[in-house]
XYZ file of C-alpha atoms in Angstrom:
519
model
C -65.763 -72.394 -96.001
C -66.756 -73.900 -99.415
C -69.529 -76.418 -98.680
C -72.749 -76.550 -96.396
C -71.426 -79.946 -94.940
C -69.510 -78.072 -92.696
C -72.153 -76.536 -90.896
C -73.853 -80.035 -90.855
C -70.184 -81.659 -89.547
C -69.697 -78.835 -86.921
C -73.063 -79.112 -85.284
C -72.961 -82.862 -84.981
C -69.379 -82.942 -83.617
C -70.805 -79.534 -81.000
C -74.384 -80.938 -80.681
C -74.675 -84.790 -81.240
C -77.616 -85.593 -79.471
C -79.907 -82.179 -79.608
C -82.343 -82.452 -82.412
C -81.611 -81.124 -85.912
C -84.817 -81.841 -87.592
C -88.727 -83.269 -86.455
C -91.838 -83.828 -88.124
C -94.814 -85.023 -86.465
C -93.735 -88.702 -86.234
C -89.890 -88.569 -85.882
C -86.972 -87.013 -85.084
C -83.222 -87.379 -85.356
C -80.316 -85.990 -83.640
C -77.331 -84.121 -85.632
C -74.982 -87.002 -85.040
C -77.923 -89.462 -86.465
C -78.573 -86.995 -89.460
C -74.668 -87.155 -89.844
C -74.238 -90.976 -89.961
C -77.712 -91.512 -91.687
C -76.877 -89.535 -94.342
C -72.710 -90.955 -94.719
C -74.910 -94.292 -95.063
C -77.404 -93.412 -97.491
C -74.414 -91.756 -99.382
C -72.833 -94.433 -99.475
C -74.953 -96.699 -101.320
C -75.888 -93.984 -103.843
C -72.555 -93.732 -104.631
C -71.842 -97.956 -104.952
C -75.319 -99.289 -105.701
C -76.991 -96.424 -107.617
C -73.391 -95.367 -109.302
C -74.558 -91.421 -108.842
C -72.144 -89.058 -109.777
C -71.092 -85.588 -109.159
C -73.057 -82.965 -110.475
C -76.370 -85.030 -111.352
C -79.753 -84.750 -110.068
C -81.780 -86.937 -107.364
C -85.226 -85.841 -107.475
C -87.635 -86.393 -104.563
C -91.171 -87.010 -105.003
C -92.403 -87.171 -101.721
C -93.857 -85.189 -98.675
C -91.048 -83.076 -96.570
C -90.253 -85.294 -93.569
C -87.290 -85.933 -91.377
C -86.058 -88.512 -94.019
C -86.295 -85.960 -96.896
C -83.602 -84.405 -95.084
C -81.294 -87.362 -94.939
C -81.655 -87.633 -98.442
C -80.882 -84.062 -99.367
C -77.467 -84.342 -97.323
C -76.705 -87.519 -98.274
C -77.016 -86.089 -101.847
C -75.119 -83.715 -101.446
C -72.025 -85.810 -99.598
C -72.198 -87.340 -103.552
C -71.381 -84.415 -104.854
C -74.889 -84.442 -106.758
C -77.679 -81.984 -106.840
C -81.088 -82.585 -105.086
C -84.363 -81.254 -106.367
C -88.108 -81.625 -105.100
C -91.144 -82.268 -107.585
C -94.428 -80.500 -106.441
C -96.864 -83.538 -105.937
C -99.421 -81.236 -105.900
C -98.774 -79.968 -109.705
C -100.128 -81.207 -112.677
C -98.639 -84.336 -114.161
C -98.103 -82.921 -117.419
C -95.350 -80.458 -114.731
C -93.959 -82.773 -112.934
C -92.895 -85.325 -116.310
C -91.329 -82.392 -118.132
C -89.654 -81.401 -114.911
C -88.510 -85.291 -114.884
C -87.689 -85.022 -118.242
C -85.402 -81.556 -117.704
C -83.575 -83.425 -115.088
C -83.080 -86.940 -116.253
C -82.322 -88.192 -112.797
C -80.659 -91.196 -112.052
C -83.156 -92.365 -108.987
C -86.219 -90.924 -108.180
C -86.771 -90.852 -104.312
C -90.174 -91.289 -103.276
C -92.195 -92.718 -100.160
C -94.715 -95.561 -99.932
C -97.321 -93.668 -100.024
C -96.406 -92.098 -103.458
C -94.680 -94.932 -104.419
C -97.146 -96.633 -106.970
C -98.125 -92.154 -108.457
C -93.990 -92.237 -108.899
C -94.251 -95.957 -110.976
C -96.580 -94.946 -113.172
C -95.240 -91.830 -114.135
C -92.046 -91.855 -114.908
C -90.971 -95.824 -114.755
C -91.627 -94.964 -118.600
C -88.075 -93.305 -118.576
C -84.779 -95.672 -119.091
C -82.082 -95.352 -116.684
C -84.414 -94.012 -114.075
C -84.882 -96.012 -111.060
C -88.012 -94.987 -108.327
C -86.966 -95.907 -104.803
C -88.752 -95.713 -101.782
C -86.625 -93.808 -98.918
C -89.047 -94.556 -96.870
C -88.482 -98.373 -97.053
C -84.770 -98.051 -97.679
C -83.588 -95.922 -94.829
C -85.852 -98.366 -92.731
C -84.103 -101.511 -93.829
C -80.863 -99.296 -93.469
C -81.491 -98.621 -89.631
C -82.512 -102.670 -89.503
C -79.173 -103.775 -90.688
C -77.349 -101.093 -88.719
C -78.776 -102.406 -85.458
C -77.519 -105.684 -86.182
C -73.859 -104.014 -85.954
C -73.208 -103.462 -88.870
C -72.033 -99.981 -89.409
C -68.653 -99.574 -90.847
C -69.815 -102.009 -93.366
C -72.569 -99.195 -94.239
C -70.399 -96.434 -94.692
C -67.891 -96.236 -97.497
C -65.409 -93.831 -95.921
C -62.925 -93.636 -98.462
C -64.619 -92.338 -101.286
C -66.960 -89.921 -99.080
C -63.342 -88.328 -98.768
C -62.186 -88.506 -101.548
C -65.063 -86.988 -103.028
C -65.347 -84.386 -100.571
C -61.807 -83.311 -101.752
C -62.370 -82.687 -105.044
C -65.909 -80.868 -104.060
C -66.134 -77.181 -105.706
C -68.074 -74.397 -104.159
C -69.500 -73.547 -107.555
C -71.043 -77.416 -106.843
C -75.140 -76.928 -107.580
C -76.791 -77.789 -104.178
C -80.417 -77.668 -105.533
C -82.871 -76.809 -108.428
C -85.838 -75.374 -107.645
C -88.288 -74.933 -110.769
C -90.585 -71.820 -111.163
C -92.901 -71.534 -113.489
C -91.649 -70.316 -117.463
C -93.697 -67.926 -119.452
C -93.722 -70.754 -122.170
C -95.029 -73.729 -119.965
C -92.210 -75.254 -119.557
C -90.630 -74.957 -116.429
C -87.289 -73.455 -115.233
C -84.751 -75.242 -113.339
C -82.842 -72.135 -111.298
C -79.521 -73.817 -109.894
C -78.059 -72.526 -106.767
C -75.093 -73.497 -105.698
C -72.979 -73.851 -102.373
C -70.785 -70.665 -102.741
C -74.133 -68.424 -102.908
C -75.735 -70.480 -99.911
C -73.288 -70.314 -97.568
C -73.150 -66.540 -99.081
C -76.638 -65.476 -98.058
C -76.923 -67.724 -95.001
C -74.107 -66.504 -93.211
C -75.427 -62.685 -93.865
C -79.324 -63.893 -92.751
C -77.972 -65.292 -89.236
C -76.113 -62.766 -88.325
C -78.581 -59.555 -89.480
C -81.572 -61.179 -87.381
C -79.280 -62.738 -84.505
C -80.157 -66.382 -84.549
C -78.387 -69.226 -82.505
C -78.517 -72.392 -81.387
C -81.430 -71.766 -78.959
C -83.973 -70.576 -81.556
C -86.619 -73.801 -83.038
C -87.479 -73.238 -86.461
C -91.472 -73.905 -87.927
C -90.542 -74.677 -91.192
C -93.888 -73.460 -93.719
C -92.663 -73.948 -96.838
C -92.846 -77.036 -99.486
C -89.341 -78.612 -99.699
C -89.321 -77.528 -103.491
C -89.182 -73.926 -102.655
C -86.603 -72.033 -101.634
C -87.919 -70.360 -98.252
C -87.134 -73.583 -96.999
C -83.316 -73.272 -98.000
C -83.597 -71.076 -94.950
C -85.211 -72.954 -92.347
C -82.553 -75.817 -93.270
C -79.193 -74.406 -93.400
C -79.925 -71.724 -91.311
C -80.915 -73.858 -88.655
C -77.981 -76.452 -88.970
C -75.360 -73.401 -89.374
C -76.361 -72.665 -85.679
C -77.279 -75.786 -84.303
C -80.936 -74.801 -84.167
C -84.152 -77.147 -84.538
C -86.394 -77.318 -87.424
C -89.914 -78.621 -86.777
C -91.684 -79.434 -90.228
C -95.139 -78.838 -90.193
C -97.500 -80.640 -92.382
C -98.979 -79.028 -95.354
C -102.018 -80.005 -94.472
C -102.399 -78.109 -91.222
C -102.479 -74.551 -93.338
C -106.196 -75.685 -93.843
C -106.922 -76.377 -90.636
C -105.903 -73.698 -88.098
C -106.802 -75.366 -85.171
C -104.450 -78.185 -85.635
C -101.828 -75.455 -86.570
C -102.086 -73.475 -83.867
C -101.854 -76.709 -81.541
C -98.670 -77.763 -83.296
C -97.181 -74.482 -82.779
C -97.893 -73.930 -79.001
C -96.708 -77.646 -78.482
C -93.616 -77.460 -80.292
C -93.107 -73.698 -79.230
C -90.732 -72.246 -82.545
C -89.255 -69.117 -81.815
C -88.990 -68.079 -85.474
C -91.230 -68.970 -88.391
C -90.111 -68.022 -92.178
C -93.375 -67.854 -93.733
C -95.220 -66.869 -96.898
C -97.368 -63.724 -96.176
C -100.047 -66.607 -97.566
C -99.560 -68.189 -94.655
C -100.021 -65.545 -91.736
C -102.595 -64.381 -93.345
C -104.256 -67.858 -93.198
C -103.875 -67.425 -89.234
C -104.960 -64.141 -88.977
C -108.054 -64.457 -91.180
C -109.163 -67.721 -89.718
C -109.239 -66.421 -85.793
C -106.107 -68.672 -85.616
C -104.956 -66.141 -82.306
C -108.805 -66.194 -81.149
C -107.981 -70.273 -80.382
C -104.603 -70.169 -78.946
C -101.482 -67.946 -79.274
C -97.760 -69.547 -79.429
C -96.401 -67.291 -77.506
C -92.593 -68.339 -77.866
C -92.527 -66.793 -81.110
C -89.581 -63.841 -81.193
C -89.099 -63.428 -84.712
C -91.427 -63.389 -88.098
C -89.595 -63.193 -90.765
C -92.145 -62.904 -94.149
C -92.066 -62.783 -97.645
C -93.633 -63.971 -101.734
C -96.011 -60.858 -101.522
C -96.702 -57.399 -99.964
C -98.580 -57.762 -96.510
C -101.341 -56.566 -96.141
C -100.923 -54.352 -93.202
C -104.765 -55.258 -91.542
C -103.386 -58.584 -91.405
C -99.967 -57.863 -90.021
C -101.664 -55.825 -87.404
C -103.576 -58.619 -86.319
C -100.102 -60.678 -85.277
C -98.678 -57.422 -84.014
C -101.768 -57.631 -80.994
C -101.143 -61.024 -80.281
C -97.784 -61.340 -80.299
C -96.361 -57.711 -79.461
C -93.207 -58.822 -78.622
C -92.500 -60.635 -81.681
C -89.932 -59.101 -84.431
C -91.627 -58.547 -88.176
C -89.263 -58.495 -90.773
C -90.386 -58.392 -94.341
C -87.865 -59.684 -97.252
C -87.713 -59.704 -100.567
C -85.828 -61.415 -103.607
C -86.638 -63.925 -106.671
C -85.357 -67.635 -106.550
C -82.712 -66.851 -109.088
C -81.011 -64.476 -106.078
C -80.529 -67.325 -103.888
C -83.691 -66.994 -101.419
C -83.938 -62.617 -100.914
C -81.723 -59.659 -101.321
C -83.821 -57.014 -99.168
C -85.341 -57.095 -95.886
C -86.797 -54.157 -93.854
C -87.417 -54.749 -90.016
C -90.863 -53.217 -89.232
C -89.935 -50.887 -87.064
C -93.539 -49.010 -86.641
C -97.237 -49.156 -87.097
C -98.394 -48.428 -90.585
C -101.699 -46.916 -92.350
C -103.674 -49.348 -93.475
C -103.009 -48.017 -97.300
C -99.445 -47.967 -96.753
C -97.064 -50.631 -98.271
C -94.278 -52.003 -96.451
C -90.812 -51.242 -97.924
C -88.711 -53.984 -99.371
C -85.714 -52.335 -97.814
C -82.506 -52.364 -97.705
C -80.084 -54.945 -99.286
C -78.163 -57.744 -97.347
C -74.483 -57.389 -96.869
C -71.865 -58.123 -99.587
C -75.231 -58.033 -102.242
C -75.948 -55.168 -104.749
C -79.544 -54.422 -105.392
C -80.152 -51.647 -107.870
C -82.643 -50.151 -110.669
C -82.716 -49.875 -114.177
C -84.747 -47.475 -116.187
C -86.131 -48.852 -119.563
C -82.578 -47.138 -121.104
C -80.531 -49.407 -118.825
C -79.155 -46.294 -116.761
C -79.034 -46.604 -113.097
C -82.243 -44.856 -111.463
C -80.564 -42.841 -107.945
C -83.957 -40.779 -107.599
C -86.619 -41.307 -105.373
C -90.031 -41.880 -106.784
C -88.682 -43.043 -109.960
C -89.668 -46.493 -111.352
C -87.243 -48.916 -112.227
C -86.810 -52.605 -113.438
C -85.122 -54.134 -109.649
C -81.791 -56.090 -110.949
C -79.478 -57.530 -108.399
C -75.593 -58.372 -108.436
C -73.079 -60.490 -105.977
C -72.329 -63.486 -105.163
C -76.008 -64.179 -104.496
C -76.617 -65.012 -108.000
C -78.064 -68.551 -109.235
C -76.048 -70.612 -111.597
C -78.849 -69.941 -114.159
C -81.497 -72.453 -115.022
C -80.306 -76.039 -115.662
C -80.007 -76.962 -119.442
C -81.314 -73.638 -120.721
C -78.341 -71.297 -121.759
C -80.808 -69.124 -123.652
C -82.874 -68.491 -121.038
C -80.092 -68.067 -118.542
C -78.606 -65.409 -120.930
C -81.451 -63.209 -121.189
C -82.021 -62.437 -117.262
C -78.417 -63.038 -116.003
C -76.480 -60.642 -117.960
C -73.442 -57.988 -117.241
C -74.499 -54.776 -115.526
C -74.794 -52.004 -118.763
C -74.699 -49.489 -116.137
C -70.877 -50.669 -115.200
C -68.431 -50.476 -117.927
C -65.484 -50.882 -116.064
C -65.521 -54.600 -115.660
C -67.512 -57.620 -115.793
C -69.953 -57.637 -112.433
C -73.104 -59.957 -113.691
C -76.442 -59.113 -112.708
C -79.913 -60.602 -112.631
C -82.728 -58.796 -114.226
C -86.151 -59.285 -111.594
C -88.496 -58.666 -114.128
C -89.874 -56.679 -110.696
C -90.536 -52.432 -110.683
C -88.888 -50.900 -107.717
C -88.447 -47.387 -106.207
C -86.586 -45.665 -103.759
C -88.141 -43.375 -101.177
C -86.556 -40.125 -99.300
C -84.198 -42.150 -97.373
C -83.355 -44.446 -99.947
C -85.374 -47.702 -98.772
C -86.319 -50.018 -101.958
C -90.007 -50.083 -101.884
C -91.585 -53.099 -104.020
C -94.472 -51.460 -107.172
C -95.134 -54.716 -109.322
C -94.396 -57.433 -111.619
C -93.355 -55.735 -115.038
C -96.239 -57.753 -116.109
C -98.497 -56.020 -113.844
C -98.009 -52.286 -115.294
C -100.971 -51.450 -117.279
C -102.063 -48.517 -119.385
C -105.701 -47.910 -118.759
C -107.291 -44.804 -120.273
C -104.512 -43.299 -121.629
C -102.900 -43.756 -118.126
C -100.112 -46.286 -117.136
C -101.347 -47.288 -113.769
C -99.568 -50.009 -111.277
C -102.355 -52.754 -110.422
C -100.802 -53.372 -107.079
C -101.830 -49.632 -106.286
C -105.298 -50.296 -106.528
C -104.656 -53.795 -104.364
C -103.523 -51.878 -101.681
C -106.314 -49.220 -101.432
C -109.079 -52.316 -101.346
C -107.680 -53.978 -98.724
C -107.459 -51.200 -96.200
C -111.321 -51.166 -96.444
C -113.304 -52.328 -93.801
C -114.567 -56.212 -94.156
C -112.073 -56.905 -96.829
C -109.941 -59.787 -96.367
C -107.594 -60.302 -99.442
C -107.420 -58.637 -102.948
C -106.081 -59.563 -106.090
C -106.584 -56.947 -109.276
C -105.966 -58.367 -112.850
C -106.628 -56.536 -116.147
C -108.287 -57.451 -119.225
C -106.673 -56.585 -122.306
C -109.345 -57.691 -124.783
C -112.228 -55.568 -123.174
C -109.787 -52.963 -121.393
C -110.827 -53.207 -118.416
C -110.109 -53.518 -114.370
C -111.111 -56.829 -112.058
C -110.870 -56.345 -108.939
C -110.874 -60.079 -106.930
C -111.797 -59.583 -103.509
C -112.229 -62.212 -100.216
C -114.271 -60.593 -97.553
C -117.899 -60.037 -96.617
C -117.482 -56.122 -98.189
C -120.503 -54.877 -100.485
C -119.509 -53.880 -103.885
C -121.001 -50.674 -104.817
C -119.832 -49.522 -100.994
C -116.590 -50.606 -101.736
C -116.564 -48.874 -105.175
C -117.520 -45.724 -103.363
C -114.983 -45.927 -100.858
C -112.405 -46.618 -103.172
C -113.320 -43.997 -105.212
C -112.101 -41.275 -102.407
C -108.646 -42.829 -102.618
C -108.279 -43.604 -106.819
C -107.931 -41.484 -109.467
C -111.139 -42.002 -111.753
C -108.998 -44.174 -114.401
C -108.178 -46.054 -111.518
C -111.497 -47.363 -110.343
C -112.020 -51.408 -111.186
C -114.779 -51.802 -114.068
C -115.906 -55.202 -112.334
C -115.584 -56.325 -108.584
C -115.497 -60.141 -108.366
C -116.497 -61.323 -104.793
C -114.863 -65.370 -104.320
C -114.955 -67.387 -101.111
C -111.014 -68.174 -101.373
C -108.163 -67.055 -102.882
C -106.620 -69.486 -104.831
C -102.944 -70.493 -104.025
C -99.681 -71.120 -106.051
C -97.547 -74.180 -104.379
C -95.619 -70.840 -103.170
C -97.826 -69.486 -101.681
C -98.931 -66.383 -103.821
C -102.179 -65.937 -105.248
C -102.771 -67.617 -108.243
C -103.093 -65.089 -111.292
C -103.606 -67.531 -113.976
C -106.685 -69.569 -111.307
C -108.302 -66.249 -111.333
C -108.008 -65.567 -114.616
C -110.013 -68.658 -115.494
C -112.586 -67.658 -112.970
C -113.251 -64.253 -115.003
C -112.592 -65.916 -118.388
C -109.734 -64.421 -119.444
């Protein structure tokens, strides 16, 4: 197998008329995704002139037609990638400007935001899918199908298809503002995909609640996870993560049996009483990730849904969605972390110390670097970037096996299980002391009427913030926190804030709460 069409092709030929993805206001069947998406195709390939290896950006809500466009993109042999509409514009026009896409896909409702934009830029043309795939289906009913789909070069280009073909570019944030494009192609998809169904056993019977934004790579495996099986993907609205009511409606009506969520996003639920309202009980498997759990929260969807499997996994974007996971397989102390785990199959996860020698001891701290066929195709139009984090291992000299650098501390325990420390960034030295801020996370939020914690340091004064959500006093807290911390350890300041503030990925946003302590 060298393309996710396949798994698209097989479960429309095996399951034509069960439902491949919904959103709240359609659906469509695998054999209607299939022949949607040969039709859209199609006229990218004769009307728009898109050819392999470009870029179709979509600037538009995730929705049942999103999807068609992402496989009909990919049937071109091009790349798709989605623009956070929630970023700022300054973002989203150098992310327009990185990609120089031939048409910009957007809906009506974003339509006129798209215009005004980026109509600025020659050769780009903004199209409403929304509008398009409508008049599509219009002049399809009329009987007009074979004159929709251009058969001949769909094959054709499907035959001269690579599996080194990019499939998407999802951008994460660069440490100089601009952003980076990480391209992932279909070798590494079908790669990891493969490996994730068959280590958590899912099939055609399991109903996905897709979470994440379509320009972020958790949903990579609600999609092709889903159609590799013949499963269902329900898309819930980003909207409903602010109301939990309406959530927990959608997900008792549409009953998913697995959710792939950000550990933002269960702890939304939990912390809002989401369980107190109603519990979706069809729920067998929760498969987390973006941060460390906080295990009061955790425990909260452990007594509601008992039965449920907890999984957490790990892994950057540049990885090709996670290269850990650890299957909770017991209750843990409210100050203990949850280990990153193990790797997948066929991928090599590993540490570094700061002399590029392979770290085999537990309790030692090393820079987490990963190897296999996992790895991105670096980030689009940025060799020098690319060079500097995807790199040959130092620690083998035998031959050339590349590696990705995390940029993420790691260490092993007594029976070798990865346990996640911090960002590189996050290491501090504080009083003569280098001290992990994530430490000091962990020991505030196992105290009693804490919510959510965030600790950031500030190198000016030298001191410790500590952020927290929750109705917890501050000098108690302090006190508490001061039976678990060394003295160097204790926060200078304890900033008490309503809400955490949110990354489109779902982490907590450093750089938000940085603002709020004026740093």
């Amino acid at each position: 197998m060298k393309n996710v069409l396949e798994w698209l092709e097989n479960s429309s030929a095996n399951y034509p008329d069960k439902v491949a993805f919904a959103d709240v206001d359609k659906t469509i069947t695998y054999k209607e995704l299939e022949i949607e998406s040969d039709i859209l195709a199609s006229y990218l390939i004769n009307d728009e002139k898109i050819k392999e290896r470009e870029a179709i950006a979509f600037y538009l809500e995730k929705c049942v037609d999103a999807t068609v466009g992402i496989f009909a993109t990919l049937k071109t042999r091009a790349f798709y990638s989605f623009i956070d509409l929630r970023s700022p514009e300054t973002r989203q026009t150098k992310v327009i400007e990185t990609l120089m896409p031939r048409v910009i896909f957007t809906d009506d409702a974003n339509y006129s935001s798209a215009l005004s934009l980026f109509d600025k830029y020659e050769n780009v043309k903004i199209i409403s899918l929304e509008t398009l795939l409508q008049n599509q289906r219009k002049y399809r009913s009329e009987g007009n199908l074979e004159d929709l789909i251009d058969r001949e070069k769909l094959v054709k280009i499907r035959h001269t298809a690579l599996s080194n073909d990019p499939v998407y570019v999802n951008f994460t944030s660069g440490s100089t503002g601009t952003p980076k494009g990480v391209v992932v192609g279909h070798a590494s998809i079908i790669d990891f995909i493969e490996v994730f169904i068959k280590t958590f056993d899912l099939n055609k019977n399991d109903i996905w609640a897709n979470q994440a934004p379509f320009d972020f790579d958790v949903s990579v495996k609600d999609i092709f996870a889903s159609i590799s099986v013949g499963g269902t993907v329900n898309i819930i609205p980003r909207s409903y993560f602010s109301n939990p009511t309406v959530l927990m409606d959608y997900l008792v009506e549409r009953k998913p049996t697995v959710l792939v969520w950000a550990v933002s996003a269960m702890c939304f639920v939990s912390i809002m009483n989401g369980f107190g309202y109603k519990v979706p009980t069809s729920v067998k498997k929760v498969i987390f990730s973006g941060e460390v759990m906080p295990i009061k929260q955790l425990n909260v969807w452990k007594k509601y849904l008992p039965e449920a499997t907890y999984v957490n996994v790990y892994g950057p974007t540049e990885i090709t969605c996670n290269c850990t996971y650890h299957v909770v397989d017991r209750d843990y102390d409210l100050k203990e972390v949850i280990p990153a785990g193990k790797a997948f199959e066929n991928e090599h996860v590993f540490l570094l110390d700061d002399n590029d020698k392979e770290i085999r001891e537990a309790g030692e701290v090393g820079e987490i670097c990963v190897s296999g066929a996992c790895l991105a195709l670096g980030y689009y139009k940025d060799r020098e970037k690319t060079n500097a984090a995807f790199m040959p291992n130092p620690a083998n000299p035998e031959f050339l096996e590349m590696m990705y650098r995390t940029g993420d501390l790691g260490r092993y325990d007594e029976n070798g299980l990865l346990y996640y420390v911090s960002r590189k960034d996050f290491q501090v030295k504080h009083m003569g002391q280098r001290i992990e801020l994530g430490e000091i996370e962990v020991a505030a939020s196992s105290k009693d009427k804490v919510e959510r914690t965030c600790c950031l340091y500030d190198n000016n004064k030298k001191k410790i913030l500590l952020f927290v959500m929750g109705d917890a006093d501050k000098k108690e807290l302090l006190e508490e926190l001061r039976e678990d911390l060394p003295s160097y350890m204790i926060p200078n300041k304890v900033i008490m804030i309503d809400e955490m503030p949110m990354t489109k990925n779902g982490k907590i946003d450093r750089n938000a709460l940085k603002q709020v302590a004026g740093l």
